[in-house]
Short mmCIF file of C-alpha atoms in Angstrom, two decimals:
data_model
loop_
_atom_site.label_atom_id
_atom_site.label_comp_id
_atom_site.label_asym_id
_atom_site.label_seq_id
_atom_site.Cartn_x
_atom_site.Cartn_y
_atom_site.Cartn_z
CA UNK A 1081 -111.36 7.18 79.90
CA UNK A 1082 -113.77 9.54 77.42
CA UNK A 1083 -114.40 9.09 73.72
CA UNK A 1084 -111.75 11.45 72.88
CA UNK A 1085 -108.87 9.21 73.88
CA UNK A 1086 -110.60 5.31 73.48
CA UNK A 1087 -108.72 5.51 69.81
CA UNK A 1088 -105.54 6.84 70.94
CA UNK A 1089 -102.81 4.46 70.65
CA UNK A 1090 -99.36 4.71 70.61
CA UNK A 1091 -97.94 5.86 67.15
CA UNK A 1092 -100.96 8.03 67.27
CA UNK A 1093 -100.45 11.88 65.68
CA UNK A 1094 -101.36 14.34 68.83
CA UNK A 1095 -100.91 18.00 67.60
CA UNK A 1096 -100.53 20.55 70.45
CA UNK A 1097 -101.65 24.13 69.61
CA UNK A 1098 -99.50 26.80 71.56
CA UNK A 1099 -97.15 24.14 72.53
CA UNK A 1100 -94.38 26.20 73.73
CA UNK A 1101 -96.21 27.27 76.69
CA UNK A 1102 -94.70 25.98 80.14
CA UNK A 1103 -96.86 23.21 80.72
CA UNK A 1104 -97.76 22.36 76.86
CA UNK A 1105 -93.90 21.75 76.15
CA UNK A 1106 -93.99 19.68 78.96
CA UNK A 1107 -97.15 17.72 77.97
CA UNK A 1108 -95.37 17.38 74.19
CA UNK A 1109 -92.14 16.22 76.12
CA UNK A 1110 -94.16 13.18 78.08
CA UNK A 1111 -96.66 12.46 74.86
CA UNK A 1112 -93.24 11.99 72.80
CA UNK A 1113 -91.90 9.57 75.13
CA UNK A 1114 -95.41 7.42 75.61
CA UNK A 1115 -94.90 6.73 71.88
CA UNK A 1116 -97.23 9.14 70.38
CA UNK A 1117 -96.00 10.98 67.32
CA UNK A 1118 -95.87 14.42 68.27
CA UNK A 1119 -96.19 18.41 66.54
CA UNK A 1120 -96.97 21.49 67.67
CA UNK A 1121 -97.74 24.98 66.36
CA UNK A 1122 -97.05 28.69 68.67
CA UNK A 1123 -95.73 32.19 67.64
CA UNK A 1124 -93.33 34.41 70.02
CA UNK A 1125 -91.29 31.46 70.54
CA UNK A 1126 -88.76 32.11 73.34
CA UNK A 1127 -86.62 29.48 75.32
CA UNK A 1128 -86.48 27.71 78.03
CA UNK A 1129 -88.96 25.72 76.43
CA UNK A 1130 -88.08 26.46 72.66
CA UNK A 1131 -84.76 25.35 73.52
CA UNK A 1132 -86.02 22.42 75.29
CA UNK A 1133 -88.44 20.92 72.32
CA UNK A 1134 -86.03 21.46 69.82
CA UNK A 1135 -83.64 19.07 72.03
CA UNK A 1136 -86.60 16.42 71.82
CA UNK A 1137 -87.05 16.82 68.09
CA UNK A 1138 -90.30 18.31 68.11
CA UNK A 1139 -90.43 20.72 65.15
CA UNK A 1140 -92.84 23.98 65.87
CA UNK A 1141 -94.52 24.80 63.33
CA UNK A 1142 -95.00 29.17 63.13
CA UNK A 1143 -97.85 30.57 63.72
CA UNK A 1144 -101.91 29.49 63.83
CA UNK A 1145 -102.22 28.74 60.52
CA UNK A 1146 -105.25 26.15 59.10
CA UNK A 1147 -102.40 24.45 57.31
CA UNK A 1148 -100.83 23.30 60.42
CA UNK A 1149 -103.54 20.72 60.91
CA UNK A 1150 -102.50 18.74 57.59
CA UNK A 1151 -101.50 16.14 57.71
CA UNK A 1152 -104.83 15.65 59.63
CA UNK A 1153 -103.54 14.20 63.37
CA UNK A 1154 -105.64 12.09 65.32
CA UNK A 1155 -105.64 14.35 68.26
CA UNK A 1156 -105.35 18.36 69.16
CA UNK A 1157 -104.77 19.36 72.15
CA UNK A 1158 -106.08 23.00 72.42
CA UNK A 1159 -103.73 25.39 75.04
CA UNK A 1160 -105.46 28.35 76.76
CA UNK A 1161 -103.51 30.85 74.69
CA UNK A 1162 -105.42 29.60 71.75
CA UNK A 1163 -108.69 31.85 70.85
CA UNK A 1164 -111.78 30.43 68.75
CA UNK A 1165 -110.94 33.07 66.10
CA UNK A 1166 -107.46 32.04 65.16
CA UNK A 1167 -107.58 30.67 62.11
CA UNK A 1168 -106.15 26.98 63.06
CA UNK A 1169 -108.92 26.73 65.83
CA UNK A 1170 -111.83 27.47 63.22
CA UNK A 1171 -110.15 24.99 61.03
CA UNK A 1172 -110.47 22.98 63.64
CA UNK A 1173 -113.63 23.60 64.93
CA UNK A 1174 -114.75 23.25 61.21
CA UNK A 1175 -112.93 19.36 61.16
CA UNK A 1176 -114.00 16.55 62.74
CA UNK A 1177 -110.80 16.04 64.31
CA UNK A 1178 -111.15 14.83 68.23
CA UNK A 1179 -109.75 17.96 70.38
CA UNK A 1180 -109.69 18.49 74.30
CA UNK A 1181 -107.07 20.82 76.65
CA UNK A 1182 -104.06 20.09 78.13
CA UNK A 1183 -105.72 19.72 81.76
CA UNK A 1184 -108.20 17.13 80.46
CA UNK A 1185 -105.25 15.16 78.30
CA UNK A 1186 -103.01 15.00 81.84
CA UNK A 1187 -105.89 13.57 83.83
CA UNK A 1188 -107.07 11.32 81.36
CA UNK A 1189 -103.97 10.05 79.76
CA UNK A 1190 -101.35 10.60 82.20
CA UNK A 1191 -102.41 10.57 85.88
CA UNK A 1192 -105.33 8.81 85.95
CA UNK A 1193 -104.27 5.43 88.27
CA UNK A 1194 -101.56 6.89 90.43
CA UNK A 1195 -101.25 9.12 93.66
CA UNK A 1196 -101.46 12.80 92.08
CA UNK A 1197 -99.79 15.23 93.91
CA UNK A 1198 -101.06 18.81 93.33
CA UNK A 1199 -98.77 22.03 94.13
CA UNK A 1200 -101.59 24.80 94.11
CA UNK A 1201 -101.17 28.54 94.95
CA UNK A 1202 -100.53 32.04 93.65
CA UNK A 1203 -96.49 31.81 94.33
CA UNK A 1204 -94.21 29.57 94.53
CA UNK A 1205 -95.79 26.40 92.77
CA UNK A 1206 -92.94 26.21 90.33
CA UNK A 1207 -90.21 25.79 92.89
CA UNK A 1208 -91.96 23.82 95.29
CA UNK A 1209 -93.20 21.46 92.83
CA UNK A 1210 -89.60 20.92 91.48
CA UNK A 1211 -88.48 20.50 94.81
CA UNK A 1212 -91.19 17.93 95.49
CA UNK A 1213 -90.53 16.15 92.52
CA UNK A 1214 -86.86 15.95 93.47
CA UNK A 1215 -87.58 14.66 97.33
CA UNK A 1216 -89.93 12.44 95.63
CA UNK A 1217 -87.04 10.68 93.27
CA UNK A 1218 -84.31 11.05 96.06
CA UNK A 1219 -86.87 8.67 98.41
CA UNK A 1220 -87.17 6.14 95.50
CA UNK A 1221 -90.57 7.09 94.15
CA UNK A 1222 -89.76 7.03 90.79
CA UNK A 1223 -92.23 10.02 90.10
CA UNK A 1224 -93.59 11.42 86.81
CA UNK A 1225 -93.65 15.46 86.38
CA UNK A 1226 -94.85 18.28 84.71
CA UNK A 1227 -93.74 21.58 86.01
CA UNK A 1228 -94.14 25.12 84.73
CA UNK A 1229 -90.23 25.86 84.70
CA UNK A 1230 -87.20 23.37 84.15
CA UNK A 1231 -85.38 22.11 87.04
CA UNK A 1232 -82.05 21.73 87.79
CA UNK A 1233 -81.55 18.63 89.37
CA UNK A 1234 -83.56 17.19 86.24
CA UNK A 1235 -82.80 19.69 83.13
CA UNK A 1236 -86.40 18.59 81.74
CA UNK A 1237 -89.66 20.32 83.08
CA UNK A 1238 -91.60 16.65 82.79
CA UNK A 1239 -91.13 12.87 83.21
CA UNK A 1240 -93.67 10.67 82.11
CA UNK A 1241 -94.58 8.06 84.92
CA UNK A 1242 -92.78 4.95 85.89
CA UNK A 1243 -94.05 4.66 89.32
CA UNK A 1244 -97.04 5.28 91.25
CA UNK A 1245 -96.38 8.91 92.11
CA UNK A 1246 -97.15 12.18 89.71
CA UNK A 1247 -96.34 15.65 91.16
CA UNK A 1248 -97.76 18.05 88.83
CA UNK A 1249 -97.66 22.50 89.41
CA UNK A 1250 -101.43 23.31 89.75
CA UNK A 1251 -102.41 26.37 88.17
CA UNK A 1252 -105.43 28.15 88.62
CA UNK A 1253 -105.52 29.93 85.08
CA UNK A 1254 -108.55 28.38 82.82
CA UNK A 1255 -108.16 25.86 80.52
CA UNK A 1256 -109.02 26.66 77.20
CA UNK A 1257 -111.64 28.85 74.98
CA UNK A 1258 -114.38 25.30 75.21
CA UNK A 1259 -113.55 24.47 78.97
CA UNK A 1260 -113.77 28.19 81.60
CA UNK A 1261 -113.05 26.08 84.36
CA UNK A 1262 -109.28 26.43 86.42
CA UNK A 1263 -106.59 23.27 84.91
CA UNK A 1264 -106.20 22.10 88.67
CA UNK A 1265 -109.91 20.92 88.35
CA UNK A 1266 -108.88 18.20 86.02
CA UNK A 1267 -105.57 16.64 87.64
CA UNK A 1268 -107.34 14.43 89.90
CA UNK A 1269 -105.55 15.80 93.38
CA UNK A 1270 -104.89 13.61 96.21
CA UNK A 1271 -102.82 15.09 97.94
CA UNK A 1272 -102.24 19.36 97.96
CA UNK A 1273 -100.01 21.84 98.73
CA UNK A 1274 -101.59 25.39 98.79
CA UNK A 1275 -98.90 27.89 99.60
CA UNK A 1276 -100.30 30.88 98.70
CA UNK A 1277 -103.28 32.93 97.69
CA UNK A 1278 -103.48 36.49 95.87
CA UNK A 1279 -105.64 38.31 93.59
CA UNK A 1280 -103.80 37.77 90.24
CA UNK A 1281 -104.86 37.02 86.42
CA UNK A 1282 -107.04 40.02 86.10
CA UNK A 1283 -108.05 39.01 82.59
CA UNK A 1284 -110.08 36.38 83.90
CA UNK A 1285 -110.82 36.74 87.27
CA UNK A 1286 -112.71 39.92 88.77
CA UNK A 1287 -111.82 39.68 92.35
CA UNK A 1288 -110.15 37.57 95.04
CA UNK A 1289 -113.17 36.08 95.92
CA UNK A 1290 -113.28 34.59 92.30
CA UNK A 1291 -109.95 33.38 92.88
CA UNK A 1292 -111.31 31.64 96.35
CA UNK A 1293 -114.15 30.29 94.61
CA UNK A 1294 -111.83 28.69 92.14
CA UNK A 1295 -109.36 26.97 95.47
CA UNK A 1296 -112.33 26.02 96.76
CA UNK A 1297 -113.45 24.02 94.08
CA UNK A 1298 -109.96 22.37 94.37
CA UNK A 1299 -109.98 21.67 98.08
CA UNK A 1300 -113.38 19.98 98.15
CA UNK A 1301 -112.19 17.64 94.89
CA UNK A 1302 -109.61 16.14 97.45
CA UNK A 1303 -110.97 12.79 98.70
CA UNK A 1304 -111.45 11.87 102.41
CA UNK A 1305 -108.74 9.72 102.15
CA UNK A 1306 -106.31 12.66 100.81
CA UNK A 1307 -104.49 15.42 102.35
CA UNK A 1308 -104.31 19.03 101.80
CA UNK A 1309 -100.79 20.91 103.25
CA UNK A 1310 -101.88 24.60 103.74
CA UNK A 1311 -99.91 28.12 104.41
CA UNK A 1312 -100.85 29.23 107.72
CA UNK A 1313 -99.43 32.58 107.50
CA UNK A 1314 -101.92 32.77 105.00
CA UNK A 1315 -105.48 33.68 105.71
CA UNK A 1316 -106.75 33.68 102.76
CA UNK A 1317 -105.57 30.04 102.40
CA UNK A 1318 -107.00 29.65 105.69
CA UNK A 1319 -110.30 30.72 104.54
CA UNK A 1320 -110.36 28.14 101.92
CA UNK A 1321 -109.08 24.88 103.20
CA UNK A 1322 -112.40 25.06 105.55
CA UNK A 1323 -114.08 23.21 102.99
CA UNK A 1324 -112.11 20.76 102.84
CA UNK A 1325 -113.52 16.59 103.04
CA UNK A 1326 -110.07 15.38 104.20
CA UNK A 1327 -107.28 16.11 106.91
CA UNK A 1328 -105.83 19.36 106.56
CA UNK A 1329 -102.07 20.16 107.65
CA UNK A 1330 -100.50 23.40 108.05
CA UNK A 1331 -96.91 24.64 107.85
CA UNK A 1332 -95.72 28.48 108.49
CA UNK A 1333 -92.76 30.94 110.24
CA UNK A 1334 -95.44 32.59 112.49
CA UNK A 1335 -97.45 29.48 113.62
CA UNK A 1336 -98.81 25.49 111.96
CA UNK A 1337 -98.28 22.46 112.67
CA UNK A 1338 -95.06 22.18 110.81
CA UNK A 1339 -93.00 25.31 112.15
CA UNK A 1340 -89.50 26.90 110.98
CA UNK A 1341 -87.44 28.40 113.80
CA UNK A 1342 -84.31 29.91 114.15
CA UNK A 1343 -83.51 31.00 110.11
CA UNK A 1344 -79.98 32.24 109.26
CA UNK A 1345 -78.01 32.12 106.12
CA UNK A 1346 -74.51 30.16 107.29
CA UNK A 1347 -72.35 28.74 104.91
CA UNK A 1348 -74.11 29.63 102.09
CA UNK A 1349 -77.32 27.71 102.88
CA UNK A 1350 -80.67 28.58 104.33
CA UNK A 1351 -81.17 26.90 107.45
CA UNK A 1352 -83.90 26.85 109.88
CA UNK A 1353 -84.98 24.33 112.32
CA UNK A 1354 -88.82 22.91 112.14
CA UNK A 1355 -90.59 22.41 115.29
CA UNK A 1356 -94.32 20.47 115.99
CA UNK A 1357 -96.16 20.13 118.80
CA UNK A 1358 -93.41 17.03 119.44
CA UNK A 1359 -90.63 19.85 119.73
CA UNK A 1360 -87.91 20.52 117.18
CA UNK A 1361 -88.10 17.17 114.39
CA UNK A 1362 -85.33 18.15 111.68
CA UNK A 1363 -82.74 20.59 110.54
CA UNK A 1364 -83.28 22.06 107.08
CA UNK A 1365 -80.23 23.48 105.01
CA UNK A 1366 -81.03 24.32 101.47
CA UNK A 1367 -79.45 26.30 98.78
CA UNK A 1368 -82.44 28.85 98.26
CA UNK A 1369 -82.94 31.70 100.47
CA UNK A 1370 -85.33 34.16 101.42
CA UNK A 1371 -88.27 33.51 103.72
CA UNK A 1372 -90.71 32.54 100.87
CA UNK A 1373 -88.25 29.08 100.12
CA UNK A 1374 -88.04 28.38 103.46
CA UNK A 1375 -92.23 28.22 103.32
CA UNK A 1376 -91.59 26.52 99.90
CA UNK A 1377 -88.99 23.31 101.48
CA UNK A 1378 -91.75 23.42 104.67
CA UNK A 1379 -94.26 22.67 102.83
CA UNK A 1380 -92.34 19.95 101.38
CA UNK A 1381 -91.34 18.23 104.49
CA UNK A 1382 -94.43 18.70 106.23
CA UNK A 1383 -96.28 16.39 102.99
CA UNK A 1384 -93.27 14.03 103.14
CA UNK A 1385 -93.23 13.73 106.71
CA UNK A 1386 -97.08 13.04 106.91
CA UNK A 1387 -96.50 10.47 104.31
CA UNK A 1388 -94.13 8.54 106.32
CA UNK A 1389 -91.69 9.12 103.60
CA UNK A 1390 -87.79 8.46 105.50
CA UNK A 1391 -86.37 11.53 107.24
CA UNK A 1392 -82.67 11.23 106.23
CA UNK A 1393 -83.70 10.66 102.47
CA UNK A 1394 -85.92 13.78 102.77
CA UNK A 1395 -83.62 15.95 104.25
CA UNK A 1396 -81.08 15.47 101.48
CA UNK A 1397 -83.25 15.83 98.63
CA UNK A 1398 -84.02 19.33 100.25
CA UNK A 1399 -80.05 19.76 100.41
CA UNK A 1400 -79.29 18.72 97.20
CA UNK A 1401 -82.26 20.91 95.24
CA UNK A 1402 -80.68 23.04 92.99
CA UNK A 1403 -83.36 25.33 92.39
CA UNK A 1404 -85.40 26.30 88.68
CA UNK A 1405 -84.36 27.62 85.52
CA UNK A 1406 -85.58 31.32 85.90
CA UNK A 1407 -86.24 31.67 89.39
CA UNK A 1408 -83.24 33.67 90.88
CA UNK A 1409 -81.06 32.25 88.43
CA UNK A 1410 -77.48 33.21 87.83
CA UNK A 1411 -76.91 33.51 84.52
CA UNK A 1412 -73.43 35.29 84.29
CA UNK A 1413 -70.56 37.46 86.04
CA UNK A 1414 -69.32 39.31 83.69
CA UNK A 1415 -66.53 41.55 84.90
CA UNK A 1416 -67.76 41.23 88.38
CA UNK A 1417 -71.30 41.92 87.67
CA UNK A 1418 -73.84 39.50 88.89
CA UNK A 1419 -76.91 38.97 86.67
CA UNK A 1420 -80.02 37.24 87.95
CA UNK A 1421 -83.06 36.06 85.98
CA UNK A 1422 -86.25 35.29 87.67
CA UNK A 1423 -89.76 35.27 86.50
CA UNK A 1424 -91.30 37.50 89.17
CA UNK A 1425 -94.03 39.56 87.66
CA UNK A 1426 -96.92 40.05 90.63
CA UNK A 1427 -96.01 42.98 93.41
CA UNK A 1428 -95.30 40.05 95.97
CA UNK A 1429 -93.47 38.09 94.00
CA UNK A 1430 -91.27 40.97 92.96
CA UNK A 1431 -91.51 42.11 96.90
CA UNK A 1432 -90.10 38.62 97.97
CA UNK A 1433 -87.40 38.51 95.46
CA UNK A 1434 -85.99 41.83 96.25
CA UNK A 1435 -85.72 40.81 99.51
CA UNK A 1436 -83.81 37.72 98.85
CA UNK A 1437 -81.47 39.85 96.81
CA UNK A 1438 -80.57 42.25 100.25
CA UNK A 1439 -80.05 38.87 102.31
CA UNK A 1440 -77.92 37.56 99.68
CA UNK A 1441 -75.97 40.67 98.64
CA UNK A 1442 -76.17 42.59 101.77
CA UNK A 1443 -73.82 44.98 100.95
CA UNK A 1444 -74.27 45.27 96.71
CA UNK A 1445 -76.12 47.54 94.63
CA UNK A 1446 -79.13 45.67 93.39
CA UNK A 1447 -80.69 47.39 90.03
CA UNK A 1448 -84.33 46.09 89.42
CA UNK A 1449 -84.67 45.55 86.03
CA UNK A 1450 -88.78 44.69 84.97
CA UNK A 1451 -90.94 43.95 82.28
CA UNK A 1452 -94.56 44.45 82.50
CA UNK A 1453 -95.69 41.30 80.66
CA UNK A 1454 -98.25 39.12 82.29
CA UNK A 1455 -101.63 39.77 81.60
CA UNK A 1456 -102.11 41.43 85.29
CA UNK A 1457 -99.24 43.23 85.76
CA UNK A 1458 -99.99 45.43 82.09
CA UNK A 1459 -102.98 46.50 83.29
CA UNK A 1460 -103.09 49.50 86.53
CA UNK A 1461 -104.45 46.47 88.84
CA UNK A 1462 -101.35 46.43 91.03
CA UNK A 1463 -100.04 50.11 89.87
CA UNK A 1464 -99.90 51.11 93.69
CA UNK A 1465 -98.73 48.07 95.17
CA UNK A 1466 -95.57 48.26 92.72
CA UNK A 1467 -94.57 51.16 94.67
CA UNK A 1468 -94.20 49.00 97.89
CA UNK A 1469 -92.85 45.99 96.27
CA UNK A 1470 -89.67 48.23 94.22
CA UNK A 1471 -88.92 50.22 97.37
CA UNK A 1472 -86.18 47.67 98.25
CA UNK A 1473 -84.26 47.97 95.33
CA UNK A 1474 -81.24 50.62 94.90
CA UNK A 1475 -82.30 51.57 91.28
CA UNK A 1476 -85.06 50.34 89.50
CA UNK A 1477 -85.73 50.17 85.27
CA UNK A 1478 -88.73 49.61 83.91
CA UNK A 1479 -89.60 49.17 80.20
CA UNK A 1480 -92.81 50.01 78.84
CA UNK A 1481 -95.21 47.37 79.04
CA UNK A 1482 -95.55 44.37 76.71
CA UNK A 1483 -98.36 44.79 73.87
CA UNK A 1484 -101.30 46.74 75.79
CA UNK A 1485 -102.97 46.84 72.62
CA UNK A 1486 -106.29 44.95 73.69
CA UNK A 1487 -106.19 46.62 77.05
CA UNK A 1488 -108.59 49.69 77.54
CA UNK A 1489 -106.51 52.68 77.59
CA UNK A 1490 -108.11 53.69 81.01
CA UNK A 1491 -107.00 50.02 82.33
CA UNK A 1492 -103.46 50.05 81.33
CA UNK A 1493 -100.38 50.24 83.53
CA UNK A 1494 -98.00 52.81 83.09
CA UNK A 1495 -94.31 52.87 83.42
CA UNK A 1496 -93.90 56.16 83.84
CA UNK A 1497 -96.47 56.73 86.51
CA UNK A 1498 -94.68 54.12 88.41
CA UNK A 1499 -91.34 55.67 88.17
CA UNK A 1500 -92.85 59.14 89.00
CA UNK A 1501 -93.77 57.57 92.00
CA UNK A 1502 -90.68 55.76 93.05
CA UNK A 1503 -88.59 58.81 92.37
CA UNK A 1504 -91.01 60.49 94.57
CA UNK A 1505 -90.95 57.76 97.33
CA UNK A 1506 -86.62 58.28 97.05
CA UNK A 1507 -85.80 55.05 94.75
CA UNK A 1508 -83.79 55.91 91.85
CA UNK A 1509 -85.97 54.97 88.24
CA UNK A 1510 -86.01 55.30 85.22
CA UNK A 1511 -88.23 53.68 82.32
CA UNK A 1512 -86.92 53.19 78.83
CA UNK A 1513 -88.65 51.87 75.56
CA UNK A 1514 -86.71 48.60 74.60
CA UNK A 1515 -84.54 46.02 75.97
CA UNK A 1516 -81.88 47.63 73.62
CA UNK A 1517 -81.58 50.95 75.70
CA UNK A 1518 -81.85 49.35 79.04
CA UNK A 1519 -78.79 47.11 77.64
CA UNK A 1520 -76.96 50.11 76.57
CA UNK A 1521 -77.89 51.98 79.91
CA UNK A 1522 -76.65 49.20 82.03
CA UNK A 1523 -73.61 48.84 79.95
CA UNK A 1524 -72.36 52.45 81.10
CA UNK A 1525 -73.92 52.42 84.43
CA UNK A 1526 -73.20 49.17 86.15
CA UNK A 1527 -69.80 48.52 88.05
CA UNK A 1528 -68.35 45.67 89.58
CA UNK A 1529 -70.05 44.13 92.36
CA UNK A 1530 -73.21 45.04 91.80
CA UNK A 1531 -76.55 42.95 90.92
CA UNK A 1532 -78.56 42.91 88.22
CA UNK A 1533 -82.45 41.15 88.67
CA UNK A 1534 -84.06 40.93 85.18
CA UNK A 1535 -87.85 40.25 86.21
CA UNK A 1536 -89.84 39.00 83.67
CA UNK A 1537 -92.10 35.97 82.68
CA UNK A 1538 -91.29 36.08 78.72
CA UNK A 1539 -88.63 36.95 76.48
CA UNK A 1540 -87.99 40.54 77.02
CA UNK A 1541 -86.52 41.49 73.97
CA UNK A 1542 -84.02 38.99 74.35
CA UNK A 1543 -82.48 41.06 77.05
CA UNK A 1544 -80.77 38.27 79.00
CA UNK A 1545 -77.91 37.33 76.21
CA UNK A 1546 -77.61 41.13 74.74
CA UNK A 1547 -76.81 42.05 78.54
CA UNK A 1548 -74.34 39.31 79.13
CA UNK A 1549 -72.70 40.31 75.99
CA UNK A 1550 -72.54 43.63 76.60
CA UNK A 1551 -71.31 43.53 80.02
CA UNK A 1552 -68.61 41.69 78.75
#
């Protein structure tokens, strides 16, 4: 254990800068359960993490002020939203207070000495990690976990370690302003799922090859005694796992050691068979729809089968997995209008989510409502890709992008240009200046049996509660 953690004992005061991030809020809960006094600071606070922290009784200091470090904490954990020019960060660097990053703290304090199961990939991490944690629970492994969302089965995004297993969402985003490596590098990976690999995070990666380099670092960290479960349908995934020192098992719909077959939506379930070289080895029925969720469940099945976990309990865990808040979550059905919230922001995620809506609601009108908010979606890097992504919607509604002030004008995504392109492709589309304008438009336009899919990785101007209220 490094010097930063040597004097950290139960009762020590740990302060988290950027505490409302999905992973940071989860770490705050874990540290509190381990007996530490936890405080934190943030700005632009929004649910579900702000409400989770409120339930834990962890107060959030508003803004990144130097006064947040009074009284002096024993350790500060710095989130990756923090820049060194923020007053709180400047005060920290000028002091003698020990500090570290979230991933390093996770690796040193929480994961060390346990079986680390890391779920990685551009898409599907949160759902697959939640699914994996629940299956481990049903199989009696009593896992600790840290997830970038709130699983419905646990109602918290974290749990401190109890047994030998820890399940963690392996994010490729960088660690902190003083530690510019992917987060998952610090997670001591022993068993790894690689679900998908595409270009993303245009604010820190230059191109797809940069992303591949990050994932190769993860792959090469897995010890020879470990295991990687890789998506055979994704050529980028298959490219990076060639450098593995351990055994690699593949899965997919079109091929792989574990293959999904005979998929159908029946009795309100996504049902499919799993085939290996031995033949048909299992029949799965899950509550989550779409080919992407089929692959998520298949990866969990493949890993648990390779680990020798009991088949009946694995199937029970998958069948009883309820999903994750903000991932295709039905948040209300006022006057027969189904309102669904989802985290989708990458064009591939948008396309997959819309395909799922058309699979589940084949005869209903689907409004796709999108806020360009992520660091990448606010840039024009995927301007053309969004045209194809939104084509399955019956009507597309866009907000203007979230704060683009720090992005060069020539690099900014344009909601207006996307609407023009979609209209040219025959997809009814509109752009609005604010969430309130969108709410008013849908309040007048949406009819019973319509489906409204809200997609954002942030607060979206409080649209969720406002829309439910307006439609009621």
